[in-house]
Amino acid sequence: MAKADTALVGALRERGLRMTAQRQLVLDAVRELDHATPEQIHAEVAGKAAGVNITTIYRTLDLLSELGLVTHTHLSHGAPTYHAAGVHPHLHFVCRDCETVTELPVETVQELAGKLREERGFDLDVEHLALFGQCGDCRGRA
Amino acid sequence: MAKADTALVGALRERGLRMTAQRQLVLDAVRELDHATPEQIHAEVAGKAAGVNITTIYRTLDLLSELGLVTHTHLSHGAPTYHAAGVHPHLHFVCRDCETVTELPVETVQELAGKLREERGFDLDVEHLALFGQCGDCRGRA
DNA sequence: TTCAATGCAAAGAATTTGCATACAT
DNA sequence: ATGTATGCAAATTCTTTGCATTGAA
C-alpha cells in the first residue's frame, strides 16, 4: 500500500471500518485527476495496481463521499465527476451548446448561499453545484 | 387527437416536421404532471392512448426540448424530470439527506444570473438549475 | 406519393447486487 | 478468528439505435 493517508485512516477508524490499498488508491486517483468519472478513476487505479474491480471503485467513491473526503457533481447527462473535498474548491458553469466547462470561484455564489441560509435555512453544497446555460461565444453565434 | 396545440403545431411547421397524436399527448402529460420522469410521462400517456412506446416518449421529449416547449432538470442521480417551459418558472433545492425537493422562485438567483452575465458573458439557464445541499431540518438533526 | 414518425426488439452505458473468497483487525 | 472488503458475474436501470411499417402532408 502506498503512503497511507492520515485523514482517511482516521475517518475509517472512527467508524470501525478498515484501511485497504484500494481505498487509498481511489482517494489518490481522485486527488490526482480532478473532475474524473468512476471509469477514469478506475483506469488511473488500474495503472498503479492491476485487478481492482470497477465495482470497488463505485463502492469506494460512495464511502469516501460519506466520509466527506470527496464530492461529486454532474457536468453532463452521463457519469458524475468526482474531486477531493476542500481541495481547490470551486463550482462549474457548463455551456449547453459547446459543452465547455468553466471553473468559477465559490465566491460567485456566496451571496446566494447566504440568502438561502437566512431565508430558508438551507445549507448550499457549493462544490456540488453545476450551473448550465450558454456561454458568450455561443450566444454571439446564435 | 386531442385539442391541437397552436404553439406545438407552429413550431413543428416551421421546421417541416409533422404534428402527431403522440407529440400532443407527451406535451399534455408534461404540462399536467410537472417534474415528471420519462417513465412517469409514459405512464400518463398510456392512460390516454394505449400502445405508445417508451422510445417515442424519449424521442418526443428531445424534440420538445429543441423546440423550446419543455425543459428538464436533474433532481437526483437517476432520471431527469421534465416540465413545460415558461409555465410557472422556478428552480429547485434538493436536500441530500431527506431528498425533499423545494421549489424556489427564479428571483432567488436573479443576482447571480446578472453577475454571470456581466462578468463572464454567461447566460444562466435558471429553469434547469438544481441546487443541492442540506435543509434546515436535517441540519438540526445532524 | 413521399418521407417523417412510430413501434418493436435488441443493444448499450452506467450502476448495483448476490455471493464466495480474501484479508485487515 | 472474525467479519469487513473485494472480485466476479449477473441483474438493473435508463436510454439509444436499427429497421420495417404506419401515417401526416
Short mmCIF file of C-alpha atoms (C1' of nucleotides) in Angstrom, two decimals:
data_model
loop_
_atom_site.label_atom_id
_atom_site.label_comp_id
_atom_site.label_asym_id
_atom_site.label_seq_id
_atom_site.Cartn_x
_atom_site.Cartn_y
_atom_site.Cartn_z
CA MET A 1 0.00 0.00 0.00
CA ALA A 2 1.27 3.48 -0.90
CA LYS A 3 1.75 6.32 1.58
CA ALA A 4 -1.16 5.88 3.97
CA ASP A 5 -3.39 8.86 4.41
CA THR A 6 -3.94 10.06 7.97
CA ALA A 7 -7.30 11.65 7.23
CA LEU A 8 -8.51 8.51 5.53
CA VAL A 9 -7.27 6.12 8.20
CA GLY A 10 -8.74 8.33 10.90
CA ALA A 11 -12.14 8.63 9.26
CA LEU A 12 -12.26 4.88 8.74
CA ARG A 13 -11.19 4.03 12.29
CA GLU A 14 -13.85 6.33 13.71
CA ARG A 15 -16.47 4.17 12.09
CA GLY A 16 -14.85 0.83 12.69
CA LEU A 17 -14.01 0.44 9.01
CA ARG A 18 -10.84 -0.97 7.55
CA MET A 19 -8.00 0.62 5.70
CA THR A 20 -7.25 -1.05 2.38
CA ALA A 21 -4.92 -0.49 -0.51
CA GLN A 22 -7.90 0.04 -2.82
CA ARG A 23 -9.33 2.84 -0.70
CA GLN A 24 -6.03 4.66 -0.67
CA LEU A 25 -5.61 4.19 -4.41
CA VAL A 26 -9.06 5.54 -5.20
CA LEU A 27 -8.57 8.59 -2.99
CA ASP A 28 -5.16 9.23 -4.56
CA ALA A 29 -6.65 8.95 -8.04
CA VAL A 30 -9.45 11.41 -7.24
CA ARG A 31 -6.92 13.89 -5.90
CA GLU A 32 -4.69 13.50 -8.90
CA LEU A 33 -7.26 13.56 -11.68
CA ASP A 34 -9.80 16.20 -10.66
CA HIS A 35 -13.23 16.02 -12.33
CA ALA A 36 -12.85 12.34 -13.00
CA THR A 37 -15.63 9.87 -13.74
CA PRO A 38 -15.70 6.48 -11.99
CA GLU A 39 -14.39 4.92 -15.18
CA GLN A 40 -11.48 7.35 -15.42
CA ILE A 41 -10.67 6.73 -11.79
CA HIS A 42 -10.77 3.01 -12.49
CA ALA A 43 -8.29 3.43 -15.32
CA GLU A 44 -5.97 5.51 -13.15
CA VAL A 45 -6.10 2.99 -10.31
CA ALA A 46 -5.52 0.14 -12.76
CA GLY A 47 -2.26 1.80 -13.75
CA LYS A 48 -0.99 1.53 -10.19
CA ALA A 49 -2.42 -1.85 -9.23
CA ALA A 50 -3.94 -4.33 -11.61
CA GLY A 51 -7.10 -6.24 -10.81
CA VAL A 52 -9.06 -3.59 -8.94
CA ASN A 53 -12.66 -4.06 -9.95
CA ILE A 54 -14.91 -1.25 -11.17
CA THR A 55 -17.41 -2.33 -8.52
CA THR A 56 -14.87 -1.47 -5.86
CA ILE A 57 -14.42 1.96 -7.44
CA TYR A 58 -18.13 2.66 -7.12
CA ARG A 59 -18.34 1.34 -3.59
CA THR A 60 -15.27 3.26 -2.52
CA LEU A 61 -16.43 6.52 -4.07
CA ASP A 62 -19.70 6.19 -2.16
CA LEU A 63 -17.79 5.53 1.02
CA LEU A 64 -15.36 8.42 0.53
CA SER A 65 -18.35 10.69 -0.12
CA GLU A 66 -19.93 9.65 3.15
CA LEU A 67 -16.65 10.25 4.92
CA GLY A 68 -16.62 13.73 3.43
CA LEU A 69 -13.31 13.18 1.65
CA VAL A 70 -14.63 13.51 -1.90
CA THR A 71 -17.54 15.28 -3.55
CA HIS A 72 -19.13 14.86 -6.93
CA THR A 73 -21.07 16.92 -9.41
CA HIS A 74 -22.99 16.26 -12.61
CA LEU A 75 -21.45 18.11 -15.53
CA SER A 76 -23.35 16.19 -18.19
CA HIS A 77 -26.21 13.77 -18.58
CA GLY A 78 -23.70 10.97 -18.25
CA ALA A 79 -21.44 9.89 -15.43
CA PRO A 80 -20.77 12.17 -12.47
CA THR A 81 -17.32 13.60 -11.85
CA TYR A 82 -15.54 13.36 -8.53
CA HIS A 83 -12.99 15.53 -6.84
CA ALA A 84 -11.28 15.77 -3.49
CA ALA A 85 -13.34 17.70 -0.95
CA GLY A 86 -11.98 21.05 0.16
CA VAL A 87 -9.03 20.97 -2.24
CA HIS A 88 -9.22 23.93 -4.57
CA PRO A 89 -12.99 24.36 -4.02
CA HIS A 90 -14.86 25.69 -7.00
CA LEU A 91 -18.07 25.32 -8.95
CA HIS A 92 -18.77 24.85 -12.63
CA PHE A 93 -20.52 26.51 -15.48
CA VAL A 94 -21.34 24.23 -18.41
CA CYS A 95 -22.29 25.62 -21.81
CA ARG A 96 -25.15 23.58 -23.22
CA ASP A 97 -24.01 24.28 -26.78
CA CYS A 98 -20.22 23.89 -26.89
CA GLU A 99 -20.14 21.87 -23.65
CA THR A 100 -17.20 23.86 -22.36
CA VAL A 101 -16.82 23.61 -18.60
CA THR A 102 -15.62 26.73 -16.81
CA GLU A 103 -14.48 26.70 -13.22
CA LEU A 104 -15.83 29.52 -11.10
CA PRO A 105 -14.68 30.61 -7.65
CA VAL A 106 -17.01 29.75 -4.78
CA GLU A 107 -17.41 33.47 -4.09
CA THR A 108 -19.61 33.59 -7.18
CA VAL A 109 -22.44 32.05 -5.19
CA GLN A 110 -21.57 33.36 -1.74
CA GLU A 111 -24.43 35.82 -1.76
CA LEU A 112 -26.86 33.14 -2.95
CA ALA A 113 -25.64 30.73 -0.29
CA GLY A 114 -26.12 33.36 2.42
CA LYS A 115 -29.60 34.17 1.21
CA LEU A 116 -30.64 30.52 1.15
CA ARG A 117 -29.26 30.07 4.64
CA GLU A 118 -31.01 33.07 6.13
CA GLU A 119 -34.33 32.92 4.33
CA ARG A 120 -34.81 29.17 4.07
CA GLY A 121 -32.38 27.54 6.46
CA PHE A 122 -30.79 25.74 3.51
CA ASP A 123 -27.12 24.91 3.55
CA LEU A 124 -25.97 25.00 -0.08
CA ASP A 125 -23.43 22.42 -1.22
CA VAL A 126 -21.33 24.77 -3.29
CA GLU A 127 -18.88 22.18 -4.56
CA HIS A 128 -21.68 20.06 -5.93
CA LEU A 129 -23.09 22.95 -7.90
CA ALA A 130 -23.16 22.88 -11.68
CA LEU A 131 -24.62 25.85 -13.49
CA PHE A 132 -25.92 25.26 -17.00
CA GLY A 133 -26.56 27.78 -19.71
CA GLN A 134 -24.96 29.36 -22.73
CA CYS A 135 -21.52 30.90 -22.89
CA GLY A 136 -20.85 34.26 -24.52
CA ASP A 137 -19.28 32.79 -27.64
CA CYS A 138 -22.24 30.55 -28.36
CA ARG A 139 -24.73 33.31 -27.69
CA GLY A 140 -22.91 35.51 -30.20
CA ARG A 141 -23.09 32.74 -32.75
CA ALA A 142 -26.84 32.20 -32.31
CA MET B 1 -56.02 13.55 -31.49
CA ALA B 2 -56.98 15.80 -28.57
CA LYS B 3 -57.18 19.61 -28.72
CA ALA B 4 -54.29 20.53 -31.03
CA ASP B 5 -51.80 22.95 -29.62
CA THR B 6 -51.12 26.07 -31.67
CA ALA B 7 -47.62 26.59 -30.27
CA LEU B 8 -46.73 22.98 -30.96
CA VAL B 9 -48.15 22.88 -34.48
CA GLY B 10 -46.48 26.17 -35.32
CA ALA B 11 -43.07 25.12 -34.02
CA LEU B 12 -43.30 21.88 -35.94
CA ARG B 13 -44.42 23.52 -39.20
CA GLU B 14 -41.54 25.96 -39.03
CA ARG B 15 -39.16 23.06 -39.25
CA GLY B 16 -41.09 20.98 -41.69
CA LEU B 17 -41.98 18.47 -39.00
CA ARG B 18 -45.29 16.72 -38.57
CA MET B 19 -48.00 17.00 -35.98
CA THR B 20 -48.88 13.69 -34.37
CA ALA B 21 -51.17 12.50 -31.64
CA GLN B 22 -48.17 11.23 -29.67
CA ARG B 23 -46.48 14.62 -29.67
CA GLN B 24 -49.58 16.31 -28.37
CA LEU B 25 -50.06 13.64 -25.73
CA VAL B 26 -46.49 13.94 -24.45
CA LEU B 27 -46.70 17.72 -24.26
CA ASP B 28 -50.03 17.49 -22.46
CA ALA B 29 -48.59 14.99 -20.00
CA VAL B 30 -45.58 17.19 -19.24
CA ARG B 31 -47.87 20.16 -18.60
CA GLU B 32 -50.15 18.13 -16.39
CA LEU B 33 -47.58 16.25 -14.32
CA ASP B 34 -44.81 18.76 -13.61
CA HIS B 35 -41.43 17.32 -12.60
CA ALA B 36 -42.15 14.07 -14.36
CA THR B 37 -39.60 11.49 -15.46
CA PRO B 38 -39.82 9.94 -18.93
CA GLU B 39 -41.29 6.84 -17.34
CA GLN B 40 -43.96 8.78 -15.48
CA ILE B 41 -44.81 10.63 -18.66
CA HIS B 42 -45.05 7.30 -20.44
CA ALA B 43 -47.49 6.04 -17.82
CA GLU B 44 -49.62 9.18 -18.09
CA VAL B 45 -49.70 8.97 -21.88
CA ALA B 46 -50.54 5.27 -21.71
CA GLY B 47 -53.63 6.17 -19.72
CA LYS B 48 -54.92 8.29 -22.60
CA ALA B 49 -53.81 6.18 -25.52
CA ALA B 50 -52.54 2.63 -25.28
CA GLY B 51 -49.56 1.41 -27.26
CA VAL B 52 -47.36 4.49 -27.22
CA ASN B 53 -43.82 3.23 -26.92
CA ILE B 54 -41.32 4.48 -24.34
CA THR B 55 -38.93 5.12 -27.21
CA THR B 56 -41.37 7.65 -28.61
CA ILE B 57 -41.50 9.37 -25.22
CA TYR B 58 -37.73 9.83 -25.24
CA ARG B 59 -37.64 10.99 -28.85
CA THR B 60 -40.50 13.37 -28.31
CA LEU B 61 -39.05 14.87 -25.13
CA ASP B 62 -35.81 15.55 -27.01
CA LEU B 63 -37.76 17.17 -29.79
CA LEU B 64 -39.90 19.29 -27.48
CA SER B 65 -36.72 20.41 -25.73
CA GLU B 66 -35.23 21.53 -29.02
CA LEU B 67 -38.43 23.35 -29.85
CA GLY B 68 -38.15 25.13 -26.52
CA LEU B 69 -41.51 23.83 -25.30
CA VAL B 70 -40.17 21.79 -22.38
CA THR B 71 -37.11 21.93 -20.14
CA HIS B 72 -35.60 19.37 -17.84
CA THR B 73 -33.51 19.28 -14.72
CA HIS B 74 -31.68 16.63 -12.71
CA LEU B 75 -33.09 16.34 -9.22
CA SER B 76 -31.43 13.04 -8.43
CA HIS B 77 -28.79 10.68 -9.72
CA GLY B 78 -31.50 8.93 -11.69
CA ALA B 79 -33.81 10.03 -14.44
CA PRO B 80 -34.25 13.72 -15.27
CA THR B 81 -37.58 15.46 -14.70
CA TYR B 82 -39.35 17.48 -17.36
CA HIS B 83 -41.67 20.42 -17.18
CA ALA B 84 -43.33 22.83 -19.58
CA ALA B 85 -41.06 25.74 -20.47
CA GLY B 86 -42.08 29.15 -19.20
CA VAL B 87 -45.04 27.85 -17.26
CA HIS B 88 -44.61 28.69 -13.59
CA PRO B 89 -40.83 29.06 -13.92
CA HIS B 90 -38.90 28.07 -10.84
CA LEU B 91 -35.77 26.30 -9.68
CA HIS B 92 -35.19 23.55 -7.14
CA PHE B 93 -33.41 22.92 -3.92
CA VAL B 94 -32.84 19.24 -3.13
CA CYS B 95 -31.87 18.09 0.36
CA ARG B 96 -29.21 15.43 0.08
CA ASP B 97 -30.38 13.78 3.31
CA CYS B 98 -34.18 13.69 3.25
CA GLU B 99 -34.32 14.19 -0.54
CA THR B 100 -37.09 16.75 -0.18
CA VAL B 101 -37.40 18.97 -3.24
CA THR B 102 -38.31 22.60 -2.61
CA GLU B 103 -39.35 24.95 -5.39
CA LEU B 104 -37.74 28.35 -5.28
CA PRO B 105 -38.73 31.46 -7.23
CA VAL B 106 -36.40 32.43 -10.06
CA GLU B 107 -35.70 35.70 -8.25
CA THR B 108 -33.58 33.68 -5.84
CA VAL B 109 -30.81 33.56 -8.43
CA GLN B 110 -31.51 36.80 -10.25
CA GLU B 111 -28.49 38.49 -8.75
CA LEU B 112 -26.28 35.51 -9.59
CA ALA B 113 -27.60 35.40 -13.15
CA GLY B 114 -26.87 39.11 -13.59
CA LYS B 115 -23.36 38.73 -12.23
CA LEU B 116 -22.59 35.79 -14.53
CA ARG B 117 -23.92 37.74 -17.48
CA GLU B 118 -21.90 40.87 -16.78
CA GLU B 119 -18.66 39.38 -15.55
CA ARG B 120 -18.48 36.29 -17.73
CA GLY B 121 -20.93 36.71 -20.56
CA PHE B 122 -22.74 33.57 -19.36
CA ASP B 123 -26.45 33.22 -19.84
CA LEU B 124 -27.70 31.09 -16.94
CA ASP B 125 -30.45 28.56 -17.65
CA VAL B 126 -32.43 29.21 -14.50
CA GLU B 127 -35.11 26.60 -15.09
CA HIS B 128 -32.52 23.87 -15.45
CA LEU B 129 -30.94 24.77 -12.14
CA ALA B 130 -30.96 22.33 -9.26
CA LEU B 131 -29.33 23.37 -6.02
CA PHE B 132 -28.16 20.61 -3.69
CA GLY B 133 -27.41 20.79 -0.03
CA GLN B 134 -28.96 20.20 3.36
CA CYS B 135 -32.29 21.53 4.55
CA GLY B 136 -32.74 23.12 7.97
CA ASP B 137 -34.50 20.13 9.48
CA CYS B 138 -31.72 17.73 8.53
CA ARG B 139 -29.02 20.10 9.70
CA GLY B 140 -30.72 20.33 13.06
CA ARG B 141 -30.82 16.57 13.29
CA ALA B 142 -27.11 16.16 12.49
"C1'" DT C 1 -46.99 9.67 -53.10
"C1'" DT C 2 -43.32 10.66 -50.06
"C1'" DC C 3 -40.61 10.69 -46.23
"C1'" DA C 4 -41.03 11.74 -41.32
"C1'" DA C 5 -42.63 9.32 -37.17
"C1'" DT C 6 -43.60 5.26 -34.74
"C1'" DG C 7 -43.26 0.55 -32.73
"C1'" DC C 8 -40.58 -3.20 -31.64
"C1'" DA C 9 -36.63 -5.63 -30.34
"C1'" DA C 10 -32.12 -5.52 -29.36
"C1'" DA C 11 -28.02 -3.14 -27.97
"C1'" DG C 12 -25.62 0.00 -24.95
"C1'" DA C 13 -23.92 2.75 -20.99
"C1'" DA C 14 -23.80 3.31 -16.09
"C1'" DT C 15 -24.50 1.31 -11.89
"C1'" DT C 16 -25.97 -2.17 -8.38
"C1'" DT C 17 -26.48 -6.69 -6.18
"C1'" DG C 18 -25.54 -11.55 -4.53
"C1'" DC C 19 -22.37 -14.48 -3.11
"C1'" DA C 20 -17.93 -16.84 -2.34
"C1'" DT C 21 -13.25 -15.64 -1.21
"C1'" DA C 22 -9.51 -12.78 0.64
"C1'" DC C 23 -7.60 -10.07 4.03
"C1'" DA C 24 -7.40 -6.16 7.84
"C1'" DT C 25 -8.01 -6.18 12.53
"C1'" DA D 1 -10.61 -15.89 14.48
"C1'" DT D 2 -13.90 -12.67 12.92
"C1'" DG D 3 -16.37 -10.28 9.89
"C1'" DT D 4 -15.43 -6.44 6.58
"C1'" DA D 5 -13.96 -5.59 1.85
"C1'" DT D 6 -13.19 -7.34 -2.55
"C1'" DG D 7 -13.75 -9.70 -7.09
"C1'" DC D 8 -16.67 -11.69 -10.26
"C1'" DA D 9 -20.75 -12.39 -12.77
"C1'" DA D 10 -25.26 -11.37 -13.35
"C1'" DA D 11 -29.01 -8.26 -12.89
"C1'" DT D 12 -30.98 -3.50 -13.11
"C1'" DT D 13 -31.93 0.96 -14.65
"C1'" DC D 14 -32.05 4.33 -18.04
"C1'" DT D 15 -31.55 5.37 -22.76
"C1'" DT D 16 -30.38 4.76 -27.69
"C1'" DT D 17 -30.26 2.50 -32.21
"C1'" DG D 18 -31.64 -0.25 -36.44
"C1'" DC D 19 -35.09 -1.39 -39.22
"C1'" DA D 20 -39.68 -2.40 -41.08
"C1'" DT D 21 -44.19 -0.30 -41.03
"C1'" DT D 22 -47.52 3.45 -40.44
"C1'" DG D 23 -49.44 7.67 -41.41
"C1'" DA D 24 -49.27 13.16 -41.94
"C1'" DA D 25 -48.85 16.29 -45.61
#
